[in-house]
XYZ file of C-alpha atoms in Angstrom:
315
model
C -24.925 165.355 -51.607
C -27.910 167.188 -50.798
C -28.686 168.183 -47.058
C -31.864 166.765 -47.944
C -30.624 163.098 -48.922
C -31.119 161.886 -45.136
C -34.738 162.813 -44.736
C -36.976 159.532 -43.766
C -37.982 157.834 -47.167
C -36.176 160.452 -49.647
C -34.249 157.529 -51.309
C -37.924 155.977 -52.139
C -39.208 159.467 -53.686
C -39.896 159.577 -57.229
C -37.134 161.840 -58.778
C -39.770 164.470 -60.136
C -40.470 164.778 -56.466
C -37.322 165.181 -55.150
C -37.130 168.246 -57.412
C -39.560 169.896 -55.836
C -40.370 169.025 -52.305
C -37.181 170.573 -51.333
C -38.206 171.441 -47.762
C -39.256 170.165 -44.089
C -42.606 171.607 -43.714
C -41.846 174.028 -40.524
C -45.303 174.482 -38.521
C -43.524 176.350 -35.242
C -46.418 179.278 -34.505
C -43.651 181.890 -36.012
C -43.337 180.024 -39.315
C -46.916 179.901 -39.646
C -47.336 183.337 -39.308
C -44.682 184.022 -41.760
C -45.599 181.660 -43.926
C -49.325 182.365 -44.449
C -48.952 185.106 -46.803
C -46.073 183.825 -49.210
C -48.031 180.560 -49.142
C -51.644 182.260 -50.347
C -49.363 184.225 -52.868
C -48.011 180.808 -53.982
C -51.429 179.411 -54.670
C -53.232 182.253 -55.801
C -50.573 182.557 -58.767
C -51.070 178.659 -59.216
C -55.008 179.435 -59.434
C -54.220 182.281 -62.163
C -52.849 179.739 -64.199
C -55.258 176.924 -63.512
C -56.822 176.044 -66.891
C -60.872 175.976 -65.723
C -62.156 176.048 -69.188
C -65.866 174.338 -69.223
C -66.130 175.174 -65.405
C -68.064 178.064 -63.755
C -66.470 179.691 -61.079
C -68.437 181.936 -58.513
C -67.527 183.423 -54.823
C -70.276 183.771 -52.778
C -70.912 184.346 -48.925
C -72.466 181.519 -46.416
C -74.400 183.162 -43.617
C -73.139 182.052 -39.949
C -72.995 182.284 -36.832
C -68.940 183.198 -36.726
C -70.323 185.919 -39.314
C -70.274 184.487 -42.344
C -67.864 181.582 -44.253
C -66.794 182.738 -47.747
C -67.642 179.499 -50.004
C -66.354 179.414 -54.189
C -68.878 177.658 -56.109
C -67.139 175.809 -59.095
C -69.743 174.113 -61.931
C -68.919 171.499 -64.279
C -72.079 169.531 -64.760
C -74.467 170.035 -67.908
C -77.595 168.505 -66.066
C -79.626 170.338 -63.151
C -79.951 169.578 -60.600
C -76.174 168.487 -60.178
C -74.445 165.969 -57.863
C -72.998 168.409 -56.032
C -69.583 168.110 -53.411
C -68.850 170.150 -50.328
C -64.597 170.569 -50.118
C -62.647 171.727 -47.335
C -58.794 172.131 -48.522
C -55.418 171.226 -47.165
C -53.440 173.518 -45.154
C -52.736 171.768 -41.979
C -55.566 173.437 -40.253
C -53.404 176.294 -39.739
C -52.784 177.932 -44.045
C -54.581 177.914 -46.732
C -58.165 179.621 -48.461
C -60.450 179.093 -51.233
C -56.651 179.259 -53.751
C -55.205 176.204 -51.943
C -56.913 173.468 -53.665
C -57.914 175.451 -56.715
C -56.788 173.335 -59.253
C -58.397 170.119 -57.009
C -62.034 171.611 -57.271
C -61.876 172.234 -60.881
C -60.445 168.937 -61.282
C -63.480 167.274 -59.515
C -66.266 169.505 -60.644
C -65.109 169.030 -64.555
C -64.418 164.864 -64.279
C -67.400 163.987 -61.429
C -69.736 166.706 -63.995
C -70.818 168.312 -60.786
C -71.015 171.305 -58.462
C -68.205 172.267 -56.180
C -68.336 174.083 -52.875
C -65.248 175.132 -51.760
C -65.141 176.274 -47.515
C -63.135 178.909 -46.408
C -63.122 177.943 -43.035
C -61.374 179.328 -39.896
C -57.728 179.100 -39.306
C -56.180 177.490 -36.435
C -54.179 178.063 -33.535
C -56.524 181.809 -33.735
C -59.186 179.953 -34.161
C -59.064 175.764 -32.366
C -62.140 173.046 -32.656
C -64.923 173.298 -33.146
C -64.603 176.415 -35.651
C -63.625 174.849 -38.676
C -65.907 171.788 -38.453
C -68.695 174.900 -37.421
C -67.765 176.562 -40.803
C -68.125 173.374 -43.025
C -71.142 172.292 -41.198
C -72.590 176.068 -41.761
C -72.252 175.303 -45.918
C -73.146 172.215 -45.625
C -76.268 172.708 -44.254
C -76.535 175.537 -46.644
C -75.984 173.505 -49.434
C -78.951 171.036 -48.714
C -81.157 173.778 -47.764
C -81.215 176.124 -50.636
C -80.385 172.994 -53.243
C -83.053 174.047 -55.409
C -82.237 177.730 -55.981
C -78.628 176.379 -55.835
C -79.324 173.726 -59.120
C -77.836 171.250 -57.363
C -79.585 167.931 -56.014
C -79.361 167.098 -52.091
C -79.615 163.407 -52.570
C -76.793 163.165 -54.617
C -74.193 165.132 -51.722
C -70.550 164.355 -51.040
C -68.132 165.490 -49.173
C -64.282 165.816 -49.777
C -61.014 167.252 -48.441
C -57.556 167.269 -48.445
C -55.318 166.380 -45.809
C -56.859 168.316 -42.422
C -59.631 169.490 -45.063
C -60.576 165.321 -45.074
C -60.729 165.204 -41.278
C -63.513 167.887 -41.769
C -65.266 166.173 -44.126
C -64.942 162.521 -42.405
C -66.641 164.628 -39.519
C -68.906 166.204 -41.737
C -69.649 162.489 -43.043
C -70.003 160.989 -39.404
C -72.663 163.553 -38.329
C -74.799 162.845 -41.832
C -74.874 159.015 -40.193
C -75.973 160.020 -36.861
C -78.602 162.803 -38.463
C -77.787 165.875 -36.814
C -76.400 166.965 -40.428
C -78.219 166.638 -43.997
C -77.639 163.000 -45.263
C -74.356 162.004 -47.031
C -74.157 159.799 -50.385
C -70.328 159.883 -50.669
C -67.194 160.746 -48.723
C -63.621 161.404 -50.833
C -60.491 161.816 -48.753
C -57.305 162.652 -49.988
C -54.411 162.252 -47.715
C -56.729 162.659 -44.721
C -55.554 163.191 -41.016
C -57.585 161.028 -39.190
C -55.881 160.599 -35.927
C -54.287 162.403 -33.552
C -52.363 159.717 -31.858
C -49.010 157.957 -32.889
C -48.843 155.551 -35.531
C -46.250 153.369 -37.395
C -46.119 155.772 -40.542
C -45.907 158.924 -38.254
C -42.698 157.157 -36.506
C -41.118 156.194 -39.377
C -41.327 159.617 -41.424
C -40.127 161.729 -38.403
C -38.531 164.101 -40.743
C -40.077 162.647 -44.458
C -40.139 165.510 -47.309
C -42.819 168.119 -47.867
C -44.597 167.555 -44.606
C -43.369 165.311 -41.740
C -44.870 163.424 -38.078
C -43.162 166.594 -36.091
C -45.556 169.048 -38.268
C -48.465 166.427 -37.829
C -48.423 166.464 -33.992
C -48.398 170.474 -34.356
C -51.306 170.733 -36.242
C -53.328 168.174 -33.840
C -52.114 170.708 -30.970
C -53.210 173.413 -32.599
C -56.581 172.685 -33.717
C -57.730 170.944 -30.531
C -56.351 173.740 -28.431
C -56.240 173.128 -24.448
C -59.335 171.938 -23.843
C -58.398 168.034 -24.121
C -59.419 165.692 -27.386
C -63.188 165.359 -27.472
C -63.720 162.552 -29.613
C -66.158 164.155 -32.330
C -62.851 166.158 -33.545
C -60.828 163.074 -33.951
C -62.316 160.470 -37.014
C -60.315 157.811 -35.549
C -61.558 158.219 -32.286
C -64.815 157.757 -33.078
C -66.716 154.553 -31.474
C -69.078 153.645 -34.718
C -67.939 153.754 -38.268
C -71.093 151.473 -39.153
C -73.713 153.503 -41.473
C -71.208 155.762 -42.783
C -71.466 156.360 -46.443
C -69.207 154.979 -49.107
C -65.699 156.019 -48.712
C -62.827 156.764 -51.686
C -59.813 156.800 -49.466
C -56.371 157.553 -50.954
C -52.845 158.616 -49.885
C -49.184 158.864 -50.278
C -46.751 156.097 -49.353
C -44.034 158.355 -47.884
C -46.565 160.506 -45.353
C -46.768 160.140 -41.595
C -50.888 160.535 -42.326
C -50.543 157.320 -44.985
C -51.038 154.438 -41.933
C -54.377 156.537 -40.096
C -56.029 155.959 -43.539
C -55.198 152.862 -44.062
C -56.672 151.680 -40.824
C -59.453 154.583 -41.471
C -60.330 152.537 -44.767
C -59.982 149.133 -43.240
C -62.772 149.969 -40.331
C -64.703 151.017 -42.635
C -64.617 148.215 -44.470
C -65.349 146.071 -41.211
C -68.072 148.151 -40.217
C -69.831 147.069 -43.334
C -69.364 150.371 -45.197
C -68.019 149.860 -49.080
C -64.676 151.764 -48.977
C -61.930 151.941 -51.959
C -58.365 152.348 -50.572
C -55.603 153.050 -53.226
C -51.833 154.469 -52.119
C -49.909 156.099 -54.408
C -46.445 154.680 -54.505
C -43.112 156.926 -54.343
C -45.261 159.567 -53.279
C -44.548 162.034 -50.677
C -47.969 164.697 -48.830
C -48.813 167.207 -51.467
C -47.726 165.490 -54.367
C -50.737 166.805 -56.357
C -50.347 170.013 -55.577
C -46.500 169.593 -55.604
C -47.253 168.373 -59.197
C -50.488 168.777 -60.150
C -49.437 168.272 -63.977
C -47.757 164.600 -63.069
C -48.661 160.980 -63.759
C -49.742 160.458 -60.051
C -51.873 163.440 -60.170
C -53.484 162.679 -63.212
C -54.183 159.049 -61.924
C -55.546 160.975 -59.019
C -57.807 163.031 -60.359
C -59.205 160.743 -62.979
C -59.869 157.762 -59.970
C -61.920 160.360 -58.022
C -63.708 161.696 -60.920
C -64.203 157.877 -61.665
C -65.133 156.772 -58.219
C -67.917 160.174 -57.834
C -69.421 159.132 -61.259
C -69.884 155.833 -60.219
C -71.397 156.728 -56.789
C -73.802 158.843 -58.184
C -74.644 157.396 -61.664
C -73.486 153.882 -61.656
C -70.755 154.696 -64.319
């Protein structure tokens, strides 16, 4: 019997998953600190062997006032100007740089046939709200300012991340609607922390594979620092979801984040704001990256490609 057998929701896991989300995701400040390297190793080999064939791939420098956010530009479109996508990654708010959703970007750029920008925004606890939302708002504003000598076209803009890369961009999609950032066609999440606050999911995966409701409250802590929870750092907390732009929400069924977008997709939906839900069944956080060759991530990848085509081309 496995010592991991008793984790909440292991016995509903597909089997390819139990074979690799083998761990508790430990997000004490000492394992992040000794896990930051071995993880960027982890995902910079995984980039190596990322097949990005028909896909342009540039680093480049946004300037800022923190000094600068390093951005990777990834093209897959044939047509300028390009629908183009501003991504924050995964990583908890605490791990992870431009390698953590490698194989993500080039998934999107190559199936949406668009341009990519990838934020390598500020870590947390180091660095607490409002620095990474500061970083991503930085490129994002870059991106609709320079769209011309970028090739890319600002009225067809998304935004998208991963995990605590989709609360970014669900903040980065709330200040398009109020105008104090460049205007928004699209928002993709992925497995997006939305809320900081306790939910059914969270309670029942207390100690769920690959990344559990003890880890989530940690990386809330962390991020919003000591200063209290002002409400423009939280999605969920926000008052108005109405005017938002179209939303392609989807998540794992065996995460403590899978109920927050749920109810994330669900205001939307009453605000009057077309949203597209979909949760992927025996699923556990990460499985794409976990198994970014799998059936899930495949259907993954091809449903956002599918849903970004269709937002900005009607097909």
């Amino acid at each position: 019997m496995s010592e991991l057998d008793g984790l909440d929701g292991w016995e509903r896991l597909d089997p390819a998953l139990r074979a690799v989300a083998t761990t508790r995701t430990n997000f004490s400040p000492v394992a992040i600190r000794l896990m930051r390297e071995p993880f960027n190793q982890r995902r910079r080999e995984a980039a190596a062997r990322t097949d990005a064939q028909g896909v342009q791939i540039v680093d480049d420098h946004v300037a800022a006032e923190s000094g600068g956010v390093a951005v990777r530009t990834y093209r897959g479109g044939e047509t300028t100007p390009a629908p183009v996508i501003v991504y924050c990654h995964a990583g908890g708010f605490a791990l992870g740089n431009l390698d953590t959703d490698h194989r993500q970007c080039v998934e999107l750029a190559r199936r949406a046939r668009c341009t990519v920008v990838s934020v390598d925004y500020r870590l947390a606890p180091e660095h607490p709200y409002p620095a990474a939302l500061d970083d991503a708002t930085a490129v994002l504003r870059w991106v609709a300012a320079n769209a011309t000598e970028l090739g890319v076209d600002g009225a067809r803009l998304a935004v998208a991340g991963s995990s605590a890369g989709a609360a970014l961009a669900a903040c980065l999609a709330h200040g398009a609607a109020d105008g104090s950032l460049p205007a928004v066609a699209f928002q993709l999440l992925h497995q997006p922390v939305l809320d900081d606050r306790e939910t059914a999911s969270k309670a029942e995966f207390r100690t769920s594979p690959a990344f559990d409701s003890e880890a989530a409250h940690l990386m809330w802590r962390y991020y919003l620092g000591t200063d209290g929870r002002p409400p423009a750092a939280v999605p969920a907390r926000r008052d108005r979801l109405g005017g938002l732009p179209p939303a392609l929400i989807t998540c794992a069924e065996i995460d403590p984040f899978r109920d927050e977008a749920i109810d994330y997709a669900q205001g939307l939906l009453r605000a009057g704001v077309s949203a597209e839900l979909h949760v992927f069944p025996h699923t556990c956080h990460g499985f794409e990256s976990l198994l970014p060759d799998g059936a899930d991530s495949e259907r993954l990848f091809a449903l956002q490609g599918q849903a970004l085509r269709r937002a900005w081309c009607g097909n």
